[in-house]
PDB file of N, CA and C in Angstrom:
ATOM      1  N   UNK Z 200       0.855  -1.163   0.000  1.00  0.00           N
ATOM      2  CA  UNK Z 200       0.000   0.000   0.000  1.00  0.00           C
ATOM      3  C   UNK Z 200       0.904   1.230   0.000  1.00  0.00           C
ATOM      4  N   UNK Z 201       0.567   1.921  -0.433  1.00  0.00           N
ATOM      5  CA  UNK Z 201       0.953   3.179  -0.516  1.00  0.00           C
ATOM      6  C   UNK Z 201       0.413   4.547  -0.088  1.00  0.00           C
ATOM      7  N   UNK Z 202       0.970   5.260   0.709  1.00  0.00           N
ATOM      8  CA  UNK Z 202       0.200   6.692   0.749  1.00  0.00           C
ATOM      9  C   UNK Z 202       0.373   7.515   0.080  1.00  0.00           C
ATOM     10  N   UNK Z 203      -0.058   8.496  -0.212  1.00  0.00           N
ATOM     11  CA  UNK Z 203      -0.135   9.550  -1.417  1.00  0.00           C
ATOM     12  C   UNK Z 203      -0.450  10.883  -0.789  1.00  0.00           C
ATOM     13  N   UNK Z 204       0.689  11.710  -0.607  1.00  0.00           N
ATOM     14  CA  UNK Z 204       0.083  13.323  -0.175  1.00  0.00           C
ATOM     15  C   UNK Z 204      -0.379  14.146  -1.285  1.00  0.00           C
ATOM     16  N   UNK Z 205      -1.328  14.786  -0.904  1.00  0.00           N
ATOM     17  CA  UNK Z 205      -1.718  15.751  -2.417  1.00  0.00           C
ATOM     18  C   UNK Z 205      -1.939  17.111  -1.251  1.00  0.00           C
ATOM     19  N   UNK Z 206      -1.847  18.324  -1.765  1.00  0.00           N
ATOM     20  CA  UNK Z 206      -2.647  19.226  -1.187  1.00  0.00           C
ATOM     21  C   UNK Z 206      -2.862  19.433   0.404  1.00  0.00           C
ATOM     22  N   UNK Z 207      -1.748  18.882   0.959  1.00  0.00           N
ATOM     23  CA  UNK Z 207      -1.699  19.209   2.548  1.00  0.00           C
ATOM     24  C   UNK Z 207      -2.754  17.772   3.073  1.00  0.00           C
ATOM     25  N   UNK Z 208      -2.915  16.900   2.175  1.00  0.00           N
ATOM     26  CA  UNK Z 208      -3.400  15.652   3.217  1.00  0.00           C
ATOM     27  C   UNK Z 208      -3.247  14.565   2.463  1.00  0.00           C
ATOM     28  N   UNK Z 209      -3.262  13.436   3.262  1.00  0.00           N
ATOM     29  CA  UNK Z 209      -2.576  12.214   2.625  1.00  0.00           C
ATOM     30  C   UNK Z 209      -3.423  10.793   3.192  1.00  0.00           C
ATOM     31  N   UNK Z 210      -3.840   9.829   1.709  1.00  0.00           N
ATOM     32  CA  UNK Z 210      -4.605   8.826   1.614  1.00  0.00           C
ATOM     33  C   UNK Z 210      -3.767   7.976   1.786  1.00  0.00           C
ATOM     34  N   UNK Z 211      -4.384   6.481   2.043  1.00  0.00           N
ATOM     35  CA  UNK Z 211      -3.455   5.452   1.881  1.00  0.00           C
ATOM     36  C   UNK Z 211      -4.382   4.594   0.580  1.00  0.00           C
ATOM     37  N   UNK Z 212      -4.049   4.220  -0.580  1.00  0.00           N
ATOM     38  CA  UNK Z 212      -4.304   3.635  -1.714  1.00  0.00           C
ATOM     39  C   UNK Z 212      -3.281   2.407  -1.796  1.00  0.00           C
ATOM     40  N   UNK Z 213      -3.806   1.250  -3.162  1.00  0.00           N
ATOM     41  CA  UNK Z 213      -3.184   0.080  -3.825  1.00  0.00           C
ATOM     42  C   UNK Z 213      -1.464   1.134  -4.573  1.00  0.00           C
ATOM     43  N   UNK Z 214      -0.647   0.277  -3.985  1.00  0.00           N
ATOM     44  CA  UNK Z 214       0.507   1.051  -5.348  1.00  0.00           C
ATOM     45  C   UNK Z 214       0.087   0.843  -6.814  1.00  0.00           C
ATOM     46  N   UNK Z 215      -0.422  -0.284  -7.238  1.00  0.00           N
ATOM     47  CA  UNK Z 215      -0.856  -0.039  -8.676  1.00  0.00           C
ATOM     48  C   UNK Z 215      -1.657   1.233  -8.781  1.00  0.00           C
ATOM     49  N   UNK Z 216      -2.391   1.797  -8.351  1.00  0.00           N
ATOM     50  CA  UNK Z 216      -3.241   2.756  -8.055  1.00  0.00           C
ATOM     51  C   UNK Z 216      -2.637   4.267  -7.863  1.00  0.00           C
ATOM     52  N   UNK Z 217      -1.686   4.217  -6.808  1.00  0.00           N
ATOM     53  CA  UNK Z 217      -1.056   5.561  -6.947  1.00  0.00           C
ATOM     54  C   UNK Z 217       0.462   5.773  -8.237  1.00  0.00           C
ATOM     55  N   UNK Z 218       0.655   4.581  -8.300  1.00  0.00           N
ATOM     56  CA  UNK Z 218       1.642   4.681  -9.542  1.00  0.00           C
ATOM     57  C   UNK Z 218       0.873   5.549 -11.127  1.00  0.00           C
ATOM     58  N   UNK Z 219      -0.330   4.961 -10.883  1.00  0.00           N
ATOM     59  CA  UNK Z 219      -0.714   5.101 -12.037  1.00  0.00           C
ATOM     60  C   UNK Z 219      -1.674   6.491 -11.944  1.00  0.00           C
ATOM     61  N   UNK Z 220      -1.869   7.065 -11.008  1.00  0.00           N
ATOM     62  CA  UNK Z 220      -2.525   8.446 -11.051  1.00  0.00           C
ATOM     63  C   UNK Z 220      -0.657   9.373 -10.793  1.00  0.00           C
ATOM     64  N   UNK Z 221       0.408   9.117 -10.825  1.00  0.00           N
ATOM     65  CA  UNK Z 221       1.287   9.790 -10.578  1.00  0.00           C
ATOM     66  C   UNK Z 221       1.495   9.603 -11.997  1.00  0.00           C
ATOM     67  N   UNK Z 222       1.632   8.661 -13.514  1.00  0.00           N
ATOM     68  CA  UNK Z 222       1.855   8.857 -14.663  1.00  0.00           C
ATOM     69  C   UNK Z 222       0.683   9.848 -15.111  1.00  0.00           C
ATOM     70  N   UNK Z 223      -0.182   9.410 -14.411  1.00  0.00           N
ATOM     71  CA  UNK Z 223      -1.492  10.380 -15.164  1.00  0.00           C
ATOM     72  C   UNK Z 223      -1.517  12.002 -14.700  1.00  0.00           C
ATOM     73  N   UNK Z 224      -0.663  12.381 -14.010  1.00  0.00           N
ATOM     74  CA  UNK Z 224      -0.363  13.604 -13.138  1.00  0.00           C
ATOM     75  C   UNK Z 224       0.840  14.093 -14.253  1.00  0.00           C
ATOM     76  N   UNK Z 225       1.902  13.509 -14.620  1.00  0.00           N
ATOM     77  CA  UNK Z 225       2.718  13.453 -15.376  1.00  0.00           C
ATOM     78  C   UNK Z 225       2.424  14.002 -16.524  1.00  0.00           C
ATOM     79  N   UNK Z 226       2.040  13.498 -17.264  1.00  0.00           N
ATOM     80  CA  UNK Z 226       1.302  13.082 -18.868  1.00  0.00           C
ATOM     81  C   UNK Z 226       0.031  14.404 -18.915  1.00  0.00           C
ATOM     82  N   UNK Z 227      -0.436  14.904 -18.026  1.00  0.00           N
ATOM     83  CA  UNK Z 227      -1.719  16.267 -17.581  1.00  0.00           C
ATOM     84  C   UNK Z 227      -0.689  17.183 -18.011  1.00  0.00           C
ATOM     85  N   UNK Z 228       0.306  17.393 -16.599  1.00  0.00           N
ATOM     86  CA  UNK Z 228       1.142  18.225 -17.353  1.00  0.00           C
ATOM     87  C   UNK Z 228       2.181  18.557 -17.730  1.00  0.00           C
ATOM     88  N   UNK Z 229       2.524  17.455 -18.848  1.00  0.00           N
ATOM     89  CA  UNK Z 229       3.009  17.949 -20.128  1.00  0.00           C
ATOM     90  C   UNK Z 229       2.240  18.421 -21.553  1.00  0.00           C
ATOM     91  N   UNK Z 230       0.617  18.296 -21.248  1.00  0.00           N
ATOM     92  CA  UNK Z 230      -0.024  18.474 -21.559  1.00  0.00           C
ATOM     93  C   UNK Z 230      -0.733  20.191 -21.205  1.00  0.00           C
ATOM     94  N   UNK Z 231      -0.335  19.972 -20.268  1.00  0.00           N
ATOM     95  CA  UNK Z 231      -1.069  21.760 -19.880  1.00  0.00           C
ATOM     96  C   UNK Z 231      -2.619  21.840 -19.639  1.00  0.00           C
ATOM     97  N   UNK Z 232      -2.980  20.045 -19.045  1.00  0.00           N
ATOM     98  CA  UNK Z 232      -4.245  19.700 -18.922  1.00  0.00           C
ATOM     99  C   UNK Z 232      -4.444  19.751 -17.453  1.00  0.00           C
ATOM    100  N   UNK Z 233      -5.813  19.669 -17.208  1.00  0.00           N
ATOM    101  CA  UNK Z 233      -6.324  19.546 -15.676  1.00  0.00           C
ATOM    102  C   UNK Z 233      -7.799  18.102 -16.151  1.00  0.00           C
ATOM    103  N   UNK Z 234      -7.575  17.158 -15.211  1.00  0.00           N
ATOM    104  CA  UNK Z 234      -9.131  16.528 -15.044  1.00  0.00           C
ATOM    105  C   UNK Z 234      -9.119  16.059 -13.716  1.00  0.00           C
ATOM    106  N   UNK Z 235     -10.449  15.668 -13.345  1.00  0.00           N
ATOM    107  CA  UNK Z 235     -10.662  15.312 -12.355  1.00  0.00           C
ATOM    108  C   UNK Z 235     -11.041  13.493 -12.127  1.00  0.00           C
ATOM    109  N   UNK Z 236     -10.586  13.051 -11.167  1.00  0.00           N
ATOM    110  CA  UNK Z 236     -10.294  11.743 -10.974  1.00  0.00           C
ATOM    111  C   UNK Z 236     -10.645  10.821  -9.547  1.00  0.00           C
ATOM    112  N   UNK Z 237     -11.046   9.830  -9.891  1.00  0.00           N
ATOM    113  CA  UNK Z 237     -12.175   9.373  -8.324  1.00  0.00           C
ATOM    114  C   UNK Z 237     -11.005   8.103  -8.238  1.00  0.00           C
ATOM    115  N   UNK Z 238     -10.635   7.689  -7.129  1.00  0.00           N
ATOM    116  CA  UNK Z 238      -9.533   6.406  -6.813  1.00  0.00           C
ATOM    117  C   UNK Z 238     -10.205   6.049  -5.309  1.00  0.00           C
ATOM    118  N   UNK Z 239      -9.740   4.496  -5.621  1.00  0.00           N
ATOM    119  CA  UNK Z 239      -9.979   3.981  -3.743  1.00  0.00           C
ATOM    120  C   UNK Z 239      -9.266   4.276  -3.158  1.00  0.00           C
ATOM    121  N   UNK Z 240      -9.492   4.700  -1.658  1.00  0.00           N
ATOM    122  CA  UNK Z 240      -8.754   4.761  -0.557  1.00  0.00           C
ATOM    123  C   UNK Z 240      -8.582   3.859   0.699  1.00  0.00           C
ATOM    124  N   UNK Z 241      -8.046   3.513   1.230  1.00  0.00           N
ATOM    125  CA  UNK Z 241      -8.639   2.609   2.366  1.00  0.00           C
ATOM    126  C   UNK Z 241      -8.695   3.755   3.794  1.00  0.00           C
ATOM    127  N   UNK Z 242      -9.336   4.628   4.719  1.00  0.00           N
ATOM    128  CA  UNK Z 242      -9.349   4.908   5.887  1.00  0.00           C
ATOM    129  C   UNK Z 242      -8.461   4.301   7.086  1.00  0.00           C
ATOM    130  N   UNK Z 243      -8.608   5.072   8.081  1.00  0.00           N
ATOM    131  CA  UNK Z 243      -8.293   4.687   8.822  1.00  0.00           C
ATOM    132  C   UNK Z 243      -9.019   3.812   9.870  1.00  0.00           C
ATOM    133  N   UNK Z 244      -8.717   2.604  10.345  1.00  0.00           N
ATOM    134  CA  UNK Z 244      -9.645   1.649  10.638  1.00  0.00           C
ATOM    135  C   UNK Z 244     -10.284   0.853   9.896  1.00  0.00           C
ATOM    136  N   UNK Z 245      -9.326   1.457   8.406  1.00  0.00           N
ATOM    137  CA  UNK Z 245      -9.438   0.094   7.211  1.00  0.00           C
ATOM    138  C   UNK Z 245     -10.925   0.265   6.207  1.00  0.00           C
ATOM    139  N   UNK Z 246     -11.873   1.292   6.301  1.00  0.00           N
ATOM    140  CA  UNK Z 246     -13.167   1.367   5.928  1.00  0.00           C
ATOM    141  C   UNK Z 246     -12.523   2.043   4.442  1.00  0.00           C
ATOM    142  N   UNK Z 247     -13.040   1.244   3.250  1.00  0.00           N
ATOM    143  CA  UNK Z 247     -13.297   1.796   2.078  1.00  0.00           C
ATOM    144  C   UNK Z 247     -13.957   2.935   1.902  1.00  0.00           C
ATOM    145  N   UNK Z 248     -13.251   4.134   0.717  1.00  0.00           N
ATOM    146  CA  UNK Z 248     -13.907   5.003   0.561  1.00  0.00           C
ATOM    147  C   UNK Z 248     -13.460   5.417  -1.162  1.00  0.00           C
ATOM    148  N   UNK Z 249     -14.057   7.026  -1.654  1.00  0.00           N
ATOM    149  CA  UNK Z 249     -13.280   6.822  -3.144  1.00  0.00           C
ATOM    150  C   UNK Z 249     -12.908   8.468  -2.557  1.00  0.00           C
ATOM    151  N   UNK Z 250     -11.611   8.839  -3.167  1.00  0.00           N
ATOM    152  CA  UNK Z 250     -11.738  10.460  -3.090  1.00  0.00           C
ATOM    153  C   UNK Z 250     -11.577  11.300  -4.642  1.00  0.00           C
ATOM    154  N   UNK Z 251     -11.799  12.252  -4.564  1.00  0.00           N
ATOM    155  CA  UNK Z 251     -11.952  12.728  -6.108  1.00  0.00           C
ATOM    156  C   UNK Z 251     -10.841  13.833  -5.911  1.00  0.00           C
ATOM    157  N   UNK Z 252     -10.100  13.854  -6.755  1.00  0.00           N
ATOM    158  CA  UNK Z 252      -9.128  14.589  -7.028  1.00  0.00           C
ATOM    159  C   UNK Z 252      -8.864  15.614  -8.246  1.00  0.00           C
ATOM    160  N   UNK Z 253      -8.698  16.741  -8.404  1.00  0.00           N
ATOM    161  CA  UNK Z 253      -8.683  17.478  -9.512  1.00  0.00           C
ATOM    162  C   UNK Z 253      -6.785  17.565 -10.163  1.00  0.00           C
ATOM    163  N   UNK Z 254      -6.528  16.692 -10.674  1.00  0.00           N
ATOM    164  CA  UNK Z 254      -5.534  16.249 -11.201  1.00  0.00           C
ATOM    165  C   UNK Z 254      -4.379  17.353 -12.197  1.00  0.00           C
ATOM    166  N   UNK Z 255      -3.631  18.355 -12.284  1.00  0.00           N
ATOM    167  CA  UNK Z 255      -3.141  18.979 -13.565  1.00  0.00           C
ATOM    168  C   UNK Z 255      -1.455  19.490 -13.829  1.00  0.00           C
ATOM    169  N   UNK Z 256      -1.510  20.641 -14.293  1.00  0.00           N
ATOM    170  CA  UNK Z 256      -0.189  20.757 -13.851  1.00  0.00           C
ATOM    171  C   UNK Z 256       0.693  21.198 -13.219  1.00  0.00           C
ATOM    172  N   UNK Z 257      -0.259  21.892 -12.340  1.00  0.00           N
ATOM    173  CA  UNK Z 257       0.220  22.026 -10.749  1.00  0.00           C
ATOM    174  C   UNK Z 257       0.351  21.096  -9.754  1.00  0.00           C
ATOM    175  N   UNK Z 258      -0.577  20.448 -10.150  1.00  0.00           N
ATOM    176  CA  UNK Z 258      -0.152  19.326  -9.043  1.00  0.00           C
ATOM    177  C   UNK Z 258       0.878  18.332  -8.372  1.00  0.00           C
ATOM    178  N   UNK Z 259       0.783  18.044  -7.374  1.00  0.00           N
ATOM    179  CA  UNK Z 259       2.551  18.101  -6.306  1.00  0.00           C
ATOM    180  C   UNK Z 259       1.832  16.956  -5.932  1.00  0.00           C
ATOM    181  N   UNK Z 260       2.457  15.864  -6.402  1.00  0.00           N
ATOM    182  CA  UNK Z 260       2.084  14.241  -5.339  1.00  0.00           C
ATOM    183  C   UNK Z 260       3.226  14.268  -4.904  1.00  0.00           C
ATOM    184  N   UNK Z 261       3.371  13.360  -3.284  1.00  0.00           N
ATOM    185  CA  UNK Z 261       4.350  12.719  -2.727  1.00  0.00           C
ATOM    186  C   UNK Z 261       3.083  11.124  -2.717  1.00  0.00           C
ATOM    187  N   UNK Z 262       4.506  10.261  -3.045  1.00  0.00           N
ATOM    188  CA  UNK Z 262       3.716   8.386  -2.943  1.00  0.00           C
ATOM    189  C   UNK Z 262       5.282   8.016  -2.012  1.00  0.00           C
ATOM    190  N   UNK Z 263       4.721   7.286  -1.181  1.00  0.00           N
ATOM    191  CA  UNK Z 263       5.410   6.589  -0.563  1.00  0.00           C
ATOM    192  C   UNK Z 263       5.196   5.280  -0.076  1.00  0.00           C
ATOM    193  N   UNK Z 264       5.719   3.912   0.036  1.00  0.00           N
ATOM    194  CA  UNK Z 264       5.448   2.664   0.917  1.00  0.00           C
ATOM    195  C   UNK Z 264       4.813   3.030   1.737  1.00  0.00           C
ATOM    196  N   UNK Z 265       4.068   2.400   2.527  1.00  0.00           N
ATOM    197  CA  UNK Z 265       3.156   2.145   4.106  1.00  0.00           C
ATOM    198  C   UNK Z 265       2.952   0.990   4.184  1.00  0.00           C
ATOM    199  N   UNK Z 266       3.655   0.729   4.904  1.00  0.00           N
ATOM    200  CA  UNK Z 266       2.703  -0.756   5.914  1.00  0.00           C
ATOM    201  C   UNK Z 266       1.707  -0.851   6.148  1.00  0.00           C
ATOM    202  N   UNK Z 267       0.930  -1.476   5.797  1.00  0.00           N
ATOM    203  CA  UNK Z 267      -0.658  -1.632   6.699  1.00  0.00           C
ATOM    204  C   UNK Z 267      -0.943  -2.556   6.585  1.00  0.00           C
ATOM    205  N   UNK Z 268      -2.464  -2.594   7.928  1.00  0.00           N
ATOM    206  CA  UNK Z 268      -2.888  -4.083   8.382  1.00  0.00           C
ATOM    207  C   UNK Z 268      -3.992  -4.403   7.411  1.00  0.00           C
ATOM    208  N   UNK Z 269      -4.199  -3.236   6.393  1.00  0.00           N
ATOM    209  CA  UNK Z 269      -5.644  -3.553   5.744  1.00  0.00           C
ATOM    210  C   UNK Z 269      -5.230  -3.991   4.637  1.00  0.00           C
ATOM    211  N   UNK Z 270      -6.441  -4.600   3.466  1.00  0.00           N
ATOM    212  CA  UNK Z 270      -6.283  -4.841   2.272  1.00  0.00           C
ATOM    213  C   UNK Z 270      -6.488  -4.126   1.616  1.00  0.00           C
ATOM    214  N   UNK Z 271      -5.527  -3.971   0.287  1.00  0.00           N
ATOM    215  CA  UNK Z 271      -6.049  -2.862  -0.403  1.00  0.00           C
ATOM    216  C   UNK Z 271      -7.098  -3.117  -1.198  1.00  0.00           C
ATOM    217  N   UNK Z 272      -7.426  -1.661  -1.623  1.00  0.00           N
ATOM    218  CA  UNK Z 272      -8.676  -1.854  -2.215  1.00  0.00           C
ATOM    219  C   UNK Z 272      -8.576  -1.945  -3.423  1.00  0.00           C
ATOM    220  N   UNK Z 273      -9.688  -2.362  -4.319  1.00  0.00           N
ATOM    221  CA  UNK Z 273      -9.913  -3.492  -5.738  1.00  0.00           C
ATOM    222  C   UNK Z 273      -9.559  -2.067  -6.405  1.00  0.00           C
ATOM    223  N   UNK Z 274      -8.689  -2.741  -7.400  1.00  0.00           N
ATOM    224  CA  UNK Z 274      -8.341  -1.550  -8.051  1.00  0.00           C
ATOM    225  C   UNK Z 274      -7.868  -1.900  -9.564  1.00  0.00           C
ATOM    226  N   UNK Z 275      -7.956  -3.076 -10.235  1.00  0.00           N
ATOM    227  CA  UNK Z 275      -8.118  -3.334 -11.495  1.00  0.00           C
ATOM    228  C   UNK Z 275      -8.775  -2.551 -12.606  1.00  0.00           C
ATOM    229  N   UNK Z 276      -9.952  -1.851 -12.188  1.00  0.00           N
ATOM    230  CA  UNK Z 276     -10.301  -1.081 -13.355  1.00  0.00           C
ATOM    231  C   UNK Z 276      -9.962   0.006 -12.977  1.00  0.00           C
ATOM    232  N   UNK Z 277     -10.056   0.816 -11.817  1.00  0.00           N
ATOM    233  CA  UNK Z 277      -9.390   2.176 -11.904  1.00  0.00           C
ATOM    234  C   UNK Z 277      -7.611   2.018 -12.425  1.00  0.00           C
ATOM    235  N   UNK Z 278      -7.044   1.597 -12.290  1.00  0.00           N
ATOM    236  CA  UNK Z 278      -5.669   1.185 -12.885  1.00  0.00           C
ATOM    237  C   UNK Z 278      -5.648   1.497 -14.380  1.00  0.00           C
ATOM    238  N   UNK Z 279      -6.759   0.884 -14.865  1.00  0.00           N
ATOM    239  CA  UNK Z 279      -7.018   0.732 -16.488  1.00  0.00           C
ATOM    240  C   UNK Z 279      -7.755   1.311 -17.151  1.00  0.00           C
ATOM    241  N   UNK Z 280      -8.557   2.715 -16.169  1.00  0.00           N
ATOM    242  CA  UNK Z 280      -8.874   3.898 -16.865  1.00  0.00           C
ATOM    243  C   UNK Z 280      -8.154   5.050 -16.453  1.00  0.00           C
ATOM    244  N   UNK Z 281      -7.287   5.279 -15.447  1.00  0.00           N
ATOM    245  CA  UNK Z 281      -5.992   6.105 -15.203  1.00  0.00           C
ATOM    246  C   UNK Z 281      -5.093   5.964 -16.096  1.00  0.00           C
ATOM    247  N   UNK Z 282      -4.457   4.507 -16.606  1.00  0.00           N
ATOM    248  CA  UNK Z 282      -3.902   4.126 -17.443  1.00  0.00           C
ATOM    249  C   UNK Z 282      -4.568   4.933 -19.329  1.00  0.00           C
ATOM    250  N   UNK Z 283      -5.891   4.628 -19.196  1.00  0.00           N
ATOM    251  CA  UNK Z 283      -6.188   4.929 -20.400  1.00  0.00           C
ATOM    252  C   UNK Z 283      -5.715   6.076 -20.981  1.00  0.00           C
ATOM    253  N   UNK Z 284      -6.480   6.815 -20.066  1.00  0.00           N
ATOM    254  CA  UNK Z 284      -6.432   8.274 -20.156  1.00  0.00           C
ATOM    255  C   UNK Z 284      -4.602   8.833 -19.872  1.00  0.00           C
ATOM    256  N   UNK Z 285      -4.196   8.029 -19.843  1.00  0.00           N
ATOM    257  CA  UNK Z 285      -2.408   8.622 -20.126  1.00  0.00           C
ATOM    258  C   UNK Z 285      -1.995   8.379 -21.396  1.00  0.00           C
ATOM    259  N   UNK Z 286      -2.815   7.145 -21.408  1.00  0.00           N
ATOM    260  CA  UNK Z 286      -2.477   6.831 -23.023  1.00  0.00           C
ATOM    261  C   UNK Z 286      -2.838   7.662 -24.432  1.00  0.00           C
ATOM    262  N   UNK Z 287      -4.281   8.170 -24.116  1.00  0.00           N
ATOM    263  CA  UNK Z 287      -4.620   8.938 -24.954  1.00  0.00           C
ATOM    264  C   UNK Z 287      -4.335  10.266 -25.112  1.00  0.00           C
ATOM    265  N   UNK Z 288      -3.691  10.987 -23.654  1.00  0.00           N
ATOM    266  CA  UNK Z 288      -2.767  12.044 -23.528  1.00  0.00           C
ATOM    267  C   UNK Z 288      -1.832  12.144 -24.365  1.00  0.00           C
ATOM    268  N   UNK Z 289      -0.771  10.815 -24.669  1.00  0.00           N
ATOM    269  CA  UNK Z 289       0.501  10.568 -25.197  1.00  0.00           C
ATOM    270  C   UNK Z 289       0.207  10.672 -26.627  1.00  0.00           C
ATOM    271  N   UNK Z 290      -1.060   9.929 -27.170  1.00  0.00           N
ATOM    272  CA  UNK Z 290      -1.051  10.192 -29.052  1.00  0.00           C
ATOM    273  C   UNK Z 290      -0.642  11.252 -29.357  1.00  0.00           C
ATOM    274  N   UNK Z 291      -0.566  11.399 -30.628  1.00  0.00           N
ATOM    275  CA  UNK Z 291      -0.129  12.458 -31.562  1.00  0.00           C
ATOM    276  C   UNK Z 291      -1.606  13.334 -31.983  1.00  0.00           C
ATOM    277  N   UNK Z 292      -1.760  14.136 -31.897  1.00  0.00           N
ATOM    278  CA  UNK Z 292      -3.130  14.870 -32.842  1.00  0.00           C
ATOM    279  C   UNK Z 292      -2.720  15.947 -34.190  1.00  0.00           C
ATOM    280  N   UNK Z 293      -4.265  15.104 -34.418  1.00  0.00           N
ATOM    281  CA  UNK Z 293      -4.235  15.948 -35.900  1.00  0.00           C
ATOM    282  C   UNK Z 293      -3.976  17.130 -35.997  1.00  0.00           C
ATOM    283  N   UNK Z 294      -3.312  18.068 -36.351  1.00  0.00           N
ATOM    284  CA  UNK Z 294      -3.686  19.699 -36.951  1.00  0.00           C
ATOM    285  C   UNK Z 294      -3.994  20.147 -38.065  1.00  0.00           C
ATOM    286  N   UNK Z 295      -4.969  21.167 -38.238  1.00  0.00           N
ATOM    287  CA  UNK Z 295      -5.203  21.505 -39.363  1.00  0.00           C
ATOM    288  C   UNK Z 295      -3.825  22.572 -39.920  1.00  0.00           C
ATOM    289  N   UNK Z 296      -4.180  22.504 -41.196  1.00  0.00           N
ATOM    290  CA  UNK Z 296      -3.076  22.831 -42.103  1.00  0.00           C
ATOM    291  C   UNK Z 296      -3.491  24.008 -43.230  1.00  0.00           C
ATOM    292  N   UNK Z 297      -2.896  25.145 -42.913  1.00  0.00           N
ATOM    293  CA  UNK Z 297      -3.625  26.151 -44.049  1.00  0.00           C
ATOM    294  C   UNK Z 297      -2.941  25.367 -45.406  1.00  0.00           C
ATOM    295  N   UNK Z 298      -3.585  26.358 -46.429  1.00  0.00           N
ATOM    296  CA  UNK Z 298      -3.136  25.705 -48.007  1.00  0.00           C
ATOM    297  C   UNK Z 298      -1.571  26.552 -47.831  1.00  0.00           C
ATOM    298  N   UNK Z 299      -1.078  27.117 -47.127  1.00  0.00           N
ATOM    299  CA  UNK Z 299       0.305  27.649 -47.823  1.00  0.00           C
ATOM    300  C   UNK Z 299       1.208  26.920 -47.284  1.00  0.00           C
ATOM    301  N   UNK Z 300       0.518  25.833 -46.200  1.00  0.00           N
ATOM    302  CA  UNK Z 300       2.056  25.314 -44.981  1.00  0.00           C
ATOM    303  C   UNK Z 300       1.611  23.994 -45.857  1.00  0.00           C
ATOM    304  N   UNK Z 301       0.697  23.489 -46.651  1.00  0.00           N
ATOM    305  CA  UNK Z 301       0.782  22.267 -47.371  1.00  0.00           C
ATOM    306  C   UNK Z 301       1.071  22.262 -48.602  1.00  0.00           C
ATOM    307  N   UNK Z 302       1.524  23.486 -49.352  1.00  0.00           N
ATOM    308  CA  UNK Z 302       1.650  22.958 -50.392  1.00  0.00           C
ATOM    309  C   UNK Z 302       3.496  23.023 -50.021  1.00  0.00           C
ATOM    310  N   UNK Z 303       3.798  23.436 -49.105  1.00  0.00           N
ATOM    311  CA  UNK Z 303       5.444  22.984 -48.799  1.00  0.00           C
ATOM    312  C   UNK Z 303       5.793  22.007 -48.565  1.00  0.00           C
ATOM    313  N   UNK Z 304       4.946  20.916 -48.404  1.00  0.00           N
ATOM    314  CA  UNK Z 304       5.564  19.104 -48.482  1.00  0.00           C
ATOM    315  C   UNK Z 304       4.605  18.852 -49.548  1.00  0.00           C
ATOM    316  N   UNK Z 305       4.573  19.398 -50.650  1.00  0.00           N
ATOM    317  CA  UNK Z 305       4.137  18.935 -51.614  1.00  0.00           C
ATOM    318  C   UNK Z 305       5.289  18.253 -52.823  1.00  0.00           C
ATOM    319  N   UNK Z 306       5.419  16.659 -52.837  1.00  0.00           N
ATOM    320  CA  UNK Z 306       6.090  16.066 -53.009  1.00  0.00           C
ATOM    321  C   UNK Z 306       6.806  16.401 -54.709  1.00  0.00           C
ATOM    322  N   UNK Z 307       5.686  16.725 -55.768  1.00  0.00           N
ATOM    323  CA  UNK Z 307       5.952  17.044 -56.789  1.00  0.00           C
ATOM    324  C   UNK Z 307       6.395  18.169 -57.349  1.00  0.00           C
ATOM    325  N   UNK Z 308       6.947  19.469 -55.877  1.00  0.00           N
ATOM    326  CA  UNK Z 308       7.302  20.571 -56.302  1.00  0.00           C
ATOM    327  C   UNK Z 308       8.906  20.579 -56.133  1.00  0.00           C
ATOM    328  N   UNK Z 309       9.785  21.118 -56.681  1.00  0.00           N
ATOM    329  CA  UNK Z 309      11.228  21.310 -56.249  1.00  0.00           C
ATOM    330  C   UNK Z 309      11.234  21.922 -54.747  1.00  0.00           C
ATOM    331  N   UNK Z 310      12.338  21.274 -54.544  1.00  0.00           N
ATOM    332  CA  UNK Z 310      12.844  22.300 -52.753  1.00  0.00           C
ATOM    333  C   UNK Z 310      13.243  23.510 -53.332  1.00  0.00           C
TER     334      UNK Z 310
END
């Protein structure tokens, strides 16, 4: 398990879980993006909960190991839509192209 400080307070979460909202923290901003993001937590006294986080490129995680007596919480699909959404951060996007910046890779003209 892992704890995770954000913002002057700190959860204890699955490490698959905080690994993967720390790439997705990453990948926001280099992006110059902000979203917001719901993950399990486990409490203290072990009680499941989710917290929502507004994720961007300000944002300052500390993750660290913790010991604990609890189990972590199920975290297979949040893993794999944190994950997603880094992934789709990382593609390439289309831009549009006026007619004067395309006809300069226009293959049949001289350099």
């Amino acid at each position: 398990m892992k704890s995770v400080s954000y913002a002057g307070l700190s959860f204890q979460t699955a490490d698959e879980v905080a690994d993967a909202l720390l790439r997705l923290a990453t990948a926001l901003g280099v992006k110059e993006k902000a979203e917001t993001v719901e993950i399990p937590i486990v409490e203290e006294g072990g009680a499941l909960n989710i917290v929502q986080l507004v994720v961007g490129p300000a944002s300052q995680f500390i993750s660290r190991h913790v010991d604990s007596p609890y189990a972590d919480p199920e975290s297979g699909e949040v893993v794999e839509r944190l994950d997603q959404r880094t992934r789709l951060l990382e593609l390439p996007r289309a831009a549009a192209v006026s007619a004067s910046e395309y006809d300069r890779f226009d293959i049949d003209q001289p350099s």
